[in-house]
C-alpha positions as a printed NumPy array, in Angstrom:
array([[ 33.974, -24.715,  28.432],
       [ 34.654, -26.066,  25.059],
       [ 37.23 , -28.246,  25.122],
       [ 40.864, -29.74 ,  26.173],
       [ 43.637, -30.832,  23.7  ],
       [ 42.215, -34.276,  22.6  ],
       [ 38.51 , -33.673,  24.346],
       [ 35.618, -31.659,  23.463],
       [ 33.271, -30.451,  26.495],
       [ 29.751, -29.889,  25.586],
       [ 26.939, -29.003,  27.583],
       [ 24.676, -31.991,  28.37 ],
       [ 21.867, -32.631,  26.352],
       [ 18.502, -34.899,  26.324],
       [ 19.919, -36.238,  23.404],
       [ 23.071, -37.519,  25.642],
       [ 20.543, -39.403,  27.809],
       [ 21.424, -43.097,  26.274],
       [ 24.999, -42.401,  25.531],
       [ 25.019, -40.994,  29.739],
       [ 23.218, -43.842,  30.662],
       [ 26.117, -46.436,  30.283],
       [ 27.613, -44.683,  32.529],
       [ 25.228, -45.652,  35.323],
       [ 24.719, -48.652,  34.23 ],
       [ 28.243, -50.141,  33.691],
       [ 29.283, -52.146,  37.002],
       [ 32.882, -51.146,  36.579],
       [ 32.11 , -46.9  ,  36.503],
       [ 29.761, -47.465,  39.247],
       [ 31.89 , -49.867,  41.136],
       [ 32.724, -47.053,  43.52 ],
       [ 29.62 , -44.811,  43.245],
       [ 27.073, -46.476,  44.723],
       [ 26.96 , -49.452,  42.365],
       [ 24.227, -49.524,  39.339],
       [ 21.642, -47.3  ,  38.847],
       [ 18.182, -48.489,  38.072],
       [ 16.069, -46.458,  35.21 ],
       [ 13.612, -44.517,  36.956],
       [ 16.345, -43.311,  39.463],
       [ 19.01 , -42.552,  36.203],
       [ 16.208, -40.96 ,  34.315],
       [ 15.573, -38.09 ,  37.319],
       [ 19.335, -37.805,  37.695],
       [ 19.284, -36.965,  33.953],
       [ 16.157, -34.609,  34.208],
       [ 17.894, -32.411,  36.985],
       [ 21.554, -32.222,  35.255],
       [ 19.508, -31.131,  31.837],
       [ 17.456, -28.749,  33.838],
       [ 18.718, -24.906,  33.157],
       [ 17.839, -23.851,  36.44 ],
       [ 20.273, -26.625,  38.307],
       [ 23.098, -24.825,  39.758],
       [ 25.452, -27.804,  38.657],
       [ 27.39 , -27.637,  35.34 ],
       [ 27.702, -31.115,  33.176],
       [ 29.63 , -31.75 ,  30.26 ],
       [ 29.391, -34.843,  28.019],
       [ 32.95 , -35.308,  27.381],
       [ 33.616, -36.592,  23.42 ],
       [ 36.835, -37.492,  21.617],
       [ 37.655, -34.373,  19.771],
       [ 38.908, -36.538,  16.188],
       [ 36.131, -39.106,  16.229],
       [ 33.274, -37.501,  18.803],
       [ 33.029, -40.461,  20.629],
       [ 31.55 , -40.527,  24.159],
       [ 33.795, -40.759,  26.844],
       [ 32.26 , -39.723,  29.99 ],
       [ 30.803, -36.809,  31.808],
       [ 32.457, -34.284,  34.22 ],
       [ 30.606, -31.766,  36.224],
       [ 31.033, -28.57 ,  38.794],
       [ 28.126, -28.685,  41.674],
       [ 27.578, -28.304,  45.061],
       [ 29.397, -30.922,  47.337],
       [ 27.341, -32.489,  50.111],
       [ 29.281, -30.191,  52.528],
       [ 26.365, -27.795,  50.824],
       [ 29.363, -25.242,  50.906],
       [ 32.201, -26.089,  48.589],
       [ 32.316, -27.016,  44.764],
       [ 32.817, -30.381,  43.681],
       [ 34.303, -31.59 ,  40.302],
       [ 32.637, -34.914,  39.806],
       [ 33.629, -37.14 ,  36.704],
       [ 32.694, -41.072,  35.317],
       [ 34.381, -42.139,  32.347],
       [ 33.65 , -45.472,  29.911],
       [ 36.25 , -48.222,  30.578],
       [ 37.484, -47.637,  27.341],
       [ 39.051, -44.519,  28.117],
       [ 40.381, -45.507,  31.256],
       [ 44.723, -45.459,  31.718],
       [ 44.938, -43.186,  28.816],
       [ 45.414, -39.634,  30.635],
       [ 41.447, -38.761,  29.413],
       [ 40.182, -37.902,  33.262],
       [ 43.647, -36.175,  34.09 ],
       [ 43.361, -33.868,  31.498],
       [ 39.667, -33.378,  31.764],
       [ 39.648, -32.587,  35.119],
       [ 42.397, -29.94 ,  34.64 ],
       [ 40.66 , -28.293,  32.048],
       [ 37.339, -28.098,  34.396],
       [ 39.639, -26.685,  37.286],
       [ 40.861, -24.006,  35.035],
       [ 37.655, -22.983,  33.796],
       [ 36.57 , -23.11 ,  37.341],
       [ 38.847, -20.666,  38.395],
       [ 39.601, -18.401,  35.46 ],
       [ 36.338, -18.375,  34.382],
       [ 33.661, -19.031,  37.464],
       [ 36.268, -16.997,  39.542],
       [ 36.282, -20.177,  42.594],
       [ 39.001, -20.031,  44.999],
       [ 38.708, -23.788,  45.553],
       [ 37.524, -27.181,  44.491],
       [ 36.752, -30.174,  45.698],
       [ 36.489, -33.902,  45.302],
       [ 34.91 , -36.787,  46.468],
       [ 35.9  , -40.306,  45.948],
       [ 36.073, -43.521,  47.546],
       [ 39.71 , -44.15 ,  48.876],
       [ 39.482, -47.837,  47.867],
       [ 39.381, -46.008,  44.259],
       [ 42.943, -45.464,  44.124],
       [ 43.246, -44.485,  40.125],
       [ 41.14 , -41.802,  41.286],
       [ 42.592, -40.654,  44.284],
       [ 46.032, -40.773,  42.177],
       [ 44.712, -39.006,  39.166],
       [ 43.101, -35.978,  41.265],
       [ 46.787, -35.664,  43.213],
       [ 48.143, -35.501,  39.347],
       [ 46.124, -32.467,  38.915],
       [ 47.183, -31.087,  42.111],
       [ 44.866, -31.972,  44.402],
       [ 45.5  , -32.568,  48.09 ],
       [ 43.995, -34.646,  50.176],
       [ 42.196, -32.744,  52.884],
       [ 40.256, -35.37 ,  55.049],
       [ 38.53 , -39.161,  54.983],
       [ 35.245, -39.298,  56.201],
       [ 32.685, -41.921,  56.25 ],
       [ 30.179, -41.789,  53.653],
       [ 27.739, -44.032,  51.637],
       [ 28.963, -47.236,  53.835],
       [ 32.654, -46.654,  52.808],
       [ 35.38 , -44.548,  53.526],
       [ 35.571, -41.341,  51.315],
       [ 38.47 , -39.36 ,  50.216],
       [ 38.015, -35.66 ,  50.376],
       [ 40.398, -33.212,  47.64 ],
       [ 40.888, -30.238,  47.357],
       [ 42.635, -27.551,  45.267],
       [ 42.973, -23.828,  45.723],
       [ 43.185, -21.308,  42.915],
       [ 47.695, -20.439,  43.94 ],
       [ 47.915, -24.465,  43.116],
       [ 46.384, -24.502,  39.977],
       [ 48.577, -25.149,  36.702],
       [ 48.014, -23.787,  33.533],
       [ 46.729, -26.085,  30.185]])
């Protein structure tokens, strides 16, 4: 995966792990994930998304003109231990400008033209309503709530006859 129109995808890195780490550490990103994420707990979750032999894919996701860091988006196993799940955090920054939409359409693409997946899924708190409004843009559909993590959780999905082109 290299890229979308105004994004460039790039396989995480150890030298993303600061850049990353704002992620988990911003109160707004993690405001429906769980809340903040303390150092030796963000530093393992970095270890196993660097780690070649993780089935999961992450991308740091970088402003194609100035290479700025935007978030990260990922394909890996959902918790139904069955299904793929796109998951995706992006800086506040980049928030309202159409970054995620576009990001996670690229990802579904490459998911099914290139990883040959019939479906995706994903996850997301249904008190996060940008999200649950920006995976129906990409044409998601929501498939169930459960309960999860002390809240209610939105469950997406998308199968490969639904998917648009870039």
């Amino acid at each position: 995966m290299h890229g979308t129109n105004r994004c460039k995808l790039l396989k995480i890195q150890e030298t993303d792990y600061e850049e990353v780490k704002k992620l988990y550490t911003d109160e707004r990103v993690r405001q429906f994930l769980g809340g903040i994420v303390e150092e030796q707990i963000y530093r393992a979750k970095f270890t196993d998304m660097c780690d070649v032999n993780n089935k999961g894919l992450y991308w740091v996701i970088r402003q194609k003109d100035s290479d700025q860091f935007i978030g990260l988006v990922s394909l890996s196993l959902h918790h139904d231990g069955i299904s793929t799940e796109i998951s995706y955090q992006l800086l506040p920054g980049w928030w309202g400008c159409g970054y995620g939409t576009e990001v996670a359409q690229g990802i579904i693409n490459y998911a099914f033209k290139e990883l040959g997946l019939k479906r995706v899924v994903a996850e997301t708190q249904t008190a996060n309503k940008a999200s649950c409004q920006m995976l129906k843009k990409v044409g998601m559909s929501l498939e169930e709530t459960i309960e999860r993590f002390g809240a209610e959780q939105s469950i997406f999905s998308i199968m490969i006859a639904a998917a648009t082109e870039e």
